[in-house]
Amino acid sequence: MLSREGSASSWRGVVPAAILALLALVVWQIVVIAAGVPAYIVPSPTEIGRELIAKGPSLVADLGWTMLEAVTGFLIGGGVAFVTAVVFVHVRIVERAAFPWAIVLQTIPIVAIAPLLTIWFGYTLIPKVAIAAIICFFPVLVNTTRGLRSVSSQAMELMRVLSARKASIFWRLRLPSSLPYVFAGLRVAATLSVIGAIVAEFTGADRGIGFVIVQASYRIDTRLMFAAITLSSLAGIVFFHLIGWIERATLRWPEARQHDS
């Protein structure tokens, strides 16, 4: 359970961001109206809001499909990255051989990979999940590897003096010490997974937020494009904070258990 201090701190973090967002929307509305900008170029926030209300059910359905792709890719990419990091920490020769290829994979533009996967697998779920997994892999790998190696030398020496096995060192020392690093990588990967899924939908899809944005661009329906972008941004923010909430609950649990004991 969150403490009163934690709840107050959370609100102190949300209120300034909400005020800034509200001010930005007011300025946006005033500038668009004062300058007479056509809606097909830049719609006003009120026009985008009306579009969200009018197309809400269909947009939410498309967003649900995109989030299915993003979350699935996030779980696969994050899981593979975690296992790879564990192998890297324990088998240095594997790290020296494989890590440069992980960097190469990260440097390849997603927009170059997505069309190939669409050609190979068609308009199925596989290309979108694969792109989301690929884009999530590197930040989780780097942060987890660093976290697993963040153990203090004194603690490691103590475990060796106690003749602890590698498995015991991992579960009792390396993993708990690495959790802040792991969750830092997961937070980054959470937002990237949504981007990856949408980019994959650009190259070939029959549903999803990326599909909606592409179709709206063909019709120069700027209101619908902004509405879809708004929903996808909100989904990314919620996903990011969900991982943050899981992190706080995970890191707080051992402290709470120790306090109860």
Coordinates of C-alpha atoms in Angstrom, one line a residue:
M1 CA 0.0 0.0 0.0
L2 CA 1.3 3.5 -0.9
S3 CA 2.1 5.7 2.0
R4 CA 0.6 9.2 2.3
E5 CA 4.1 10.7 1.6
G6 CA 4.3 8.5 -1.6
S7 CA 0.8 9.6 -2.7
A8 CA 1.6 13.2 -2.1
S9 CA 4.8 12.9 -4.0
S10 CA 3.0 11.3 -7.0
W11 CA 0.5 14.1 -7.1
R12 CA 3.3 16.7 -6.9
G13 CA 4.8 15.1 -10.0
V14 CA 1.5 14.9 -11.9
V15 CA 0.1 18.4 -11.2
P16 CA 3.0 20.5 -12.9
A17 CA 2.8 18.2 -16.0
A18 CA -1.0 18.6 -16.2
I19 CA -0.8 22.4 -15.8
L20 CA 1.9 22.6 -18.5
A21 CA -0.2 20.4 -20.9
L22 CA -3.3 22.5 -20.2
L23 CA -1.4 25.7 -21.0
A24 CA 0.0 24.2 -24.2
L25 CA -3.5 23.2 -25.3
V26 CA -4.8 26.7 -24.6
V27 CA -2.0 28.4 -26.5
W28 CA -2.5 25.9 -29.4
Q29 CA -6.2 26.7 -29.5
I30 CA -5.6 30.5 -29.5
V31 CA -2.9 30.4 -32.1
V32 CA -4.9 28.2 -34.5
I33 CA -8.0 30.4 -34.2
A34 CA -6.1 33.7 -34.3
A35 CA -4.0 32.7 -37.3
G36 CA -6.9 31.2 -39.2
V37 CA -5.0 27.9 -39.7
P38 CA -7.2 25.5 -41.8
A39 CA -8.2 22.3 -39.9
Y40 CA -6.6 20.1 -42.7
I41 CA -3.2 21.6 -41.8
V42 CA -3.4 21.8 -38.0
P43 CA -6.7 21.2 -36.3
S44 CA -7.4 22.8 -32.9
P45 CA -7.5 20.8 -29.7
T46 CA -11.3 21.2 -29.6
E47 CA -11.6 19.7 -33.1
I48 CA -9.4 16.8 -32.2
G49 CA -11.5 16.3 -29.1
R50 CA -14.7 16.1 -31.1
E51 CA -13.0 13.7 -33.5
L52 CA -12.0 11.5 -30.5
I53 CA -15.6 11.5 -29.3
A54 CA -17.0 10.7 -32.8
K55 CA -14.5 8.0 -33.7
G56 CA -13.8 6.8 -30.1
P57 CA -15.1 3.2 -30.3
S58 CA -13.3 2.4 -33.6
L59 CA -10.1 4.1 -32.5
V60 CA -10.1 2.3 -29.1
A61 CA -10.6 -1.0 -31.0
D62 CA -7.6 -0.3 -33.2
L63 CA -5.6 0.9 -30.2
G64 CA -6.3 -2.4 -28.5
W65 CA -4.9 -4.3 -31.5
T66 CA -1.8 -2.1 -31.5
M67 CA -1.3 -2.6 -27.8
L68 CA -1.6 -6.4 -28.1
E69 CA 1.2 -6.3 -30.6
A70 CA 3.3 -3.9 -28.4
V71 CA 2.8 -5.8 -25.2
T72 CA 3.5 -9.2 -26.8
G73 CA 6.7 -7.8 -28.4
F74 CA 7.7 -6.2 -25.1
L75 CA 7.3 -9.4 -23.2
I76 CA 9.2 -11.4 -25.8
G77 CA 12.0 -8.9 -26.4
G78 CA 12.4 -8.1 -22.7
G79 CA 12.4 -11.8 -21.8
V80 CA 15.0 -12.7 -24.4
A81 CA 17.1 -9.7 -23.5
F82 CA 17.1 -10.7 -19.8
V83 CA 18.2 -14.3 -20.5
T84 CA 20.9 -13.0 -22.9
A85 CA 22.2 -10.6 -20.2
V86 CA 22.4 -13.5 -17.7
V87 CA 24.4 -15.5 -20.2
F88 CA 26.6 -12.5 -20.9
V89 CA 27.4 -12.0 -17.2
H90 CA 28.3 -15.7 -16.7
V91 CA 30.0 -16.5 -20.0
R92 CA 32.2 -13.7 -21.1
I93 CA 33.2 -15.3 -24.4
V94 CA 29.5 -15.3 -25.5
E95 CA 29.3 -11.6 -24.6
R96 CA 32.4 -10.7 -26.6
A97 CA 31.1 -12.7 -29.6
A98 CA 27.4 -11.6 -29.5
F99 CA 27.3 -8.1 -28.1
P100 CA 28.6 -6.5 -31.3
W101 CA 25.8 -8.1 -33.2
A102 CA 23.3 -6.8 -30.7
I103 CA 24.7 -3.3 -31.5
V104 CA 24.4 -4.0 -35.2
L105 CA 20.8 -5.0 -34.8
Q106 CA 20.1 -1.8 -32.9
T107 CA 21.6 0.4 -35.6
I108 CA 19.5 -1.1 -38.4
P109 CA 16.5 1.3 -39.0
I110 CA 13.2 -0.2 -38.1
V111 CA 11.6 1.2 -41.2
A112 CA 14.0 -0.9 -43.2
I113 CA 13.3 -4.2 -41.3
A114 CA 9.5 -3.8 -41.2
P115 CA 8.8 -4.1 -45.0
L116 CA 10.9 -7.3 -45.2
L117 CA 9.0 -8.9 -42.3
T118 CA 5.8 -8.0 -43.9
I119 CA 6.9 -9.6 -47.2
W120 CA 7.9 -12.8 -45.4
F121 CA 5.0 -13.1 -43.0
G122 CA 2.2 -11.1 -44.6
Y123 CA -0.3 -8.9 -42.8
T124 CA -0.3 -11.1 -39.7
L125 CA 0.6 -10.4 -36.1
I126 CA 4.1 -11.8 -36.5
P127 CA 5.8 -8.8 -38.2
K128 CA 4.4 -6.3 -35.7
V129 CA 5.3 -8.4 -32.7
A130 CA 8.8 -9.0 -34.1
I131 CA 9.5 -5.3 -34.6
A132 CA 8.3 -4.4 -31.1
A133 CA 10.5 -7.2 -29.7
I134 CA 13.5 -6.1 -31.7
I135 CA 13.2 -2.4 -30.6
C136 CA 12.7 -3.5 -26.9
F137 CA 15.7 -5.9 -26.9
F138 CA 18.7 -3.6 -26.7
P139 CA 17.7 -1.2 -23.8
V140 CA 16.8 -4.1 -21.6
L141 CA 19.9 -6.0 -22.6
V142 CA 22.3 -3.2 -21.8
N143 CA 20.6 -2.2 -18.5
T144 CA 20.2 -5.7 -17.2
T145 CA 23.8 -6.6 -18.0
R146 CA 25.0 -3.5 -16.2
G147 CA 22.7 -4.2 -13.3
L148 CA 23.8 -7.8 -12.9
R149 CA 27.4 -6.5 -12.7
S150 CA 26.6 -3.8 -10.2
V151 CA 27.2 -6.0 -7.2
S152 CA 29.7 -4.6 -4.8
S153 CA 33.0 -6.4 -4.6
Q154 CA 32.7 -6.8 -0.8
A155 CA 29.3 -8.6 -1.1
M156 CA 30.7 -10.8 -3.9
E157 CA 33.7 -11.7 -1.8
L158 CA 31.5 -12.5 1.2
M159 CA 29.5 -14.9 -0.9
R160 CA 32.6 -16.6 -2.2
V161 CA 33.9 -17.0 1.4
L162 CA 30.6 -18.6 2.3
S163 CA 31.2 -21.0 -0.7
A164 CA 27.9 -19.9 -2.3
R165 CA 27.0 -21.5 -5.6
K166 CA 26.5 -19.4 -8.7
A167 CA 22.8 -20.0 -8.6
S168 CA 22.7 -18.7 -5.0
I169 CA 24.8 -15.7 -5.9
F170 CA 22.5 -14.9 -8.8
W171 CA 19.2 -15.2 -6.9
R172 CA 20.3 -13.7 -3.6
L173 CA 22.8 -11.0 -4.8
R174 CA 22.9 -10.3 -8.5
L175 CA 19.2 -10.3 -9.2
P176 CA 18.1 -8.1 -6.3
S177 CA 20.9 -5.6 -7.0
S178 CA 20.0 -5.5 -10.7
L179 CA 16.3 -4.8 -10.4
P180 CA 16.6 -0.9 -10.6
Y181 CA 18.6 -1.3 -13.7
V182 CA 16.3 -3.9 -15.2
F183 CA 13.2 -1.7 -14.6
A184 CA 14.9 1.3 -16.1
G185 CA 15.4 -0.7 -19.3
L186 CA 11.9 -1.9 -19.2
R187 CA 10.4 1.6 -18.8
V188 CA 12.3 2.7 -21.9
A189 CA 11.3 -0.5 -23.8
A190 CA 7.6 0.0 -22.8
T191 CA 7.3 3.3 -24.8
L192 CA 9.5 1.9 -27.6
S193 CA 7.3 -1.1 -28.0
V194 CA 4.3 1.1 -28.9
I195 CA 6.4 3.0 -31.4
G196 CA 7.7 -0.2 -33.0
A197 CA 4.2 -1.7 -33.3
I198 CA 2.9 1.5 -35.0
V199 CA 5.8 1.7 -37.4
A200 CA 5.3 -2.0 -38.3
E201 CA 1.7 -1.2 -39.1
F202 CA 2.7 1.5 -41.5
T203 CA 4.3 -1.0 -43.8
G204 CA 1.4 -3.4 -43.9
A205 CA -1.7 -3.9 -41.8
D206 CA -5.5 -4.0 -42.0
R207 CA -6.1 -2.7 -38.4
G208 CA -4.3 -0.9 -35.6
I209 CA -3.5 2.8 -34.9
G210 CA -0.7 2.8 -37.5
F211 CA -3.2 1.6 -40.1
V212 CA -5.6 4.4 -39.1
I213 CA -2.8 7.0 -39.4
V214 CA -1.8 5.8 -42.9
Q215 CA -5.4 5.7 -44.1
A216 CA -6.1 9.1 -42.7
S217 CA -3.0 10.6 -44.4
Y218 CA -4.2 9.3 -47.8
R219 CA -7.5 11.2 -47.2
I220 CA -5.8 14.2 -45.7
D221 CA -7.9 13.7 -42.6
T222 CA -5.7 15.6 -40.2
R223 CA -8.2 15.5 -37.4
L224 CA -8.3 11.7 -37.4
M225 CA -4.5 11.6 -37.6
F226 CA -4.1 13.8 -34.6
A227 CA -6.8 11.8 -32.7
A228 CA -5.0 8.5 -33.4
I229 CA -1.6 10.0 -32.4
T230 CA -3.1 11.4 -29.2
L231 CA -4.5 8.0 -28.3
S232 CA -1.2 6.2 -29.0
S233 CA 0.7 8.7 -26.9
L234 CA -1.7 8.2 -24.0
A235 CA -1.3 4.5 -24.3
G236 CA 2.5 4.8 -24.3
I237 CA 2.3 7.0 -21.2
V238 CA 0.0 4.6 -19.4
F239 CA 2.3 1.6 -20.3
F240 CA 5.4 3.5 -19.0
H241 CA 3.7 4.3 -15.7
L242 CA 2.4 0.8 -15.4
I243 CA 6.0 -0.5 -15.5
G244 CA 6.9 2.2 -13.0
W245 CA 4.1 1.0 -10.6
I246 CA 5.3 -2.6 -10.9
E247 CA 8.8 -1.5 -10.2
R248 CA 7.8 0.4 -7.0
A249 CA 5.7 -2.6 -5.8
T250 CA 8.5 -5.0 -6.6
L251 CA 11.2 -3.0 -4.9
R252 CA 9.0 -2.1 -1.9
W253 CA 8.0 -5.7 -1.2
P254 CA 11.3 -6.9 0.3
E255 CA 11.5 -3.8 2.4
A256 CA 7.9 -4.3 3.7
R257 CA 8.6 -8.0 4.4
Q258 CA 11.7 -7.1 6.4
H259 CA 9.8 -4.4 8.3
D260 CA 7.0 -6.9 9.1
S261 CA 9.6 -9.5 10.3

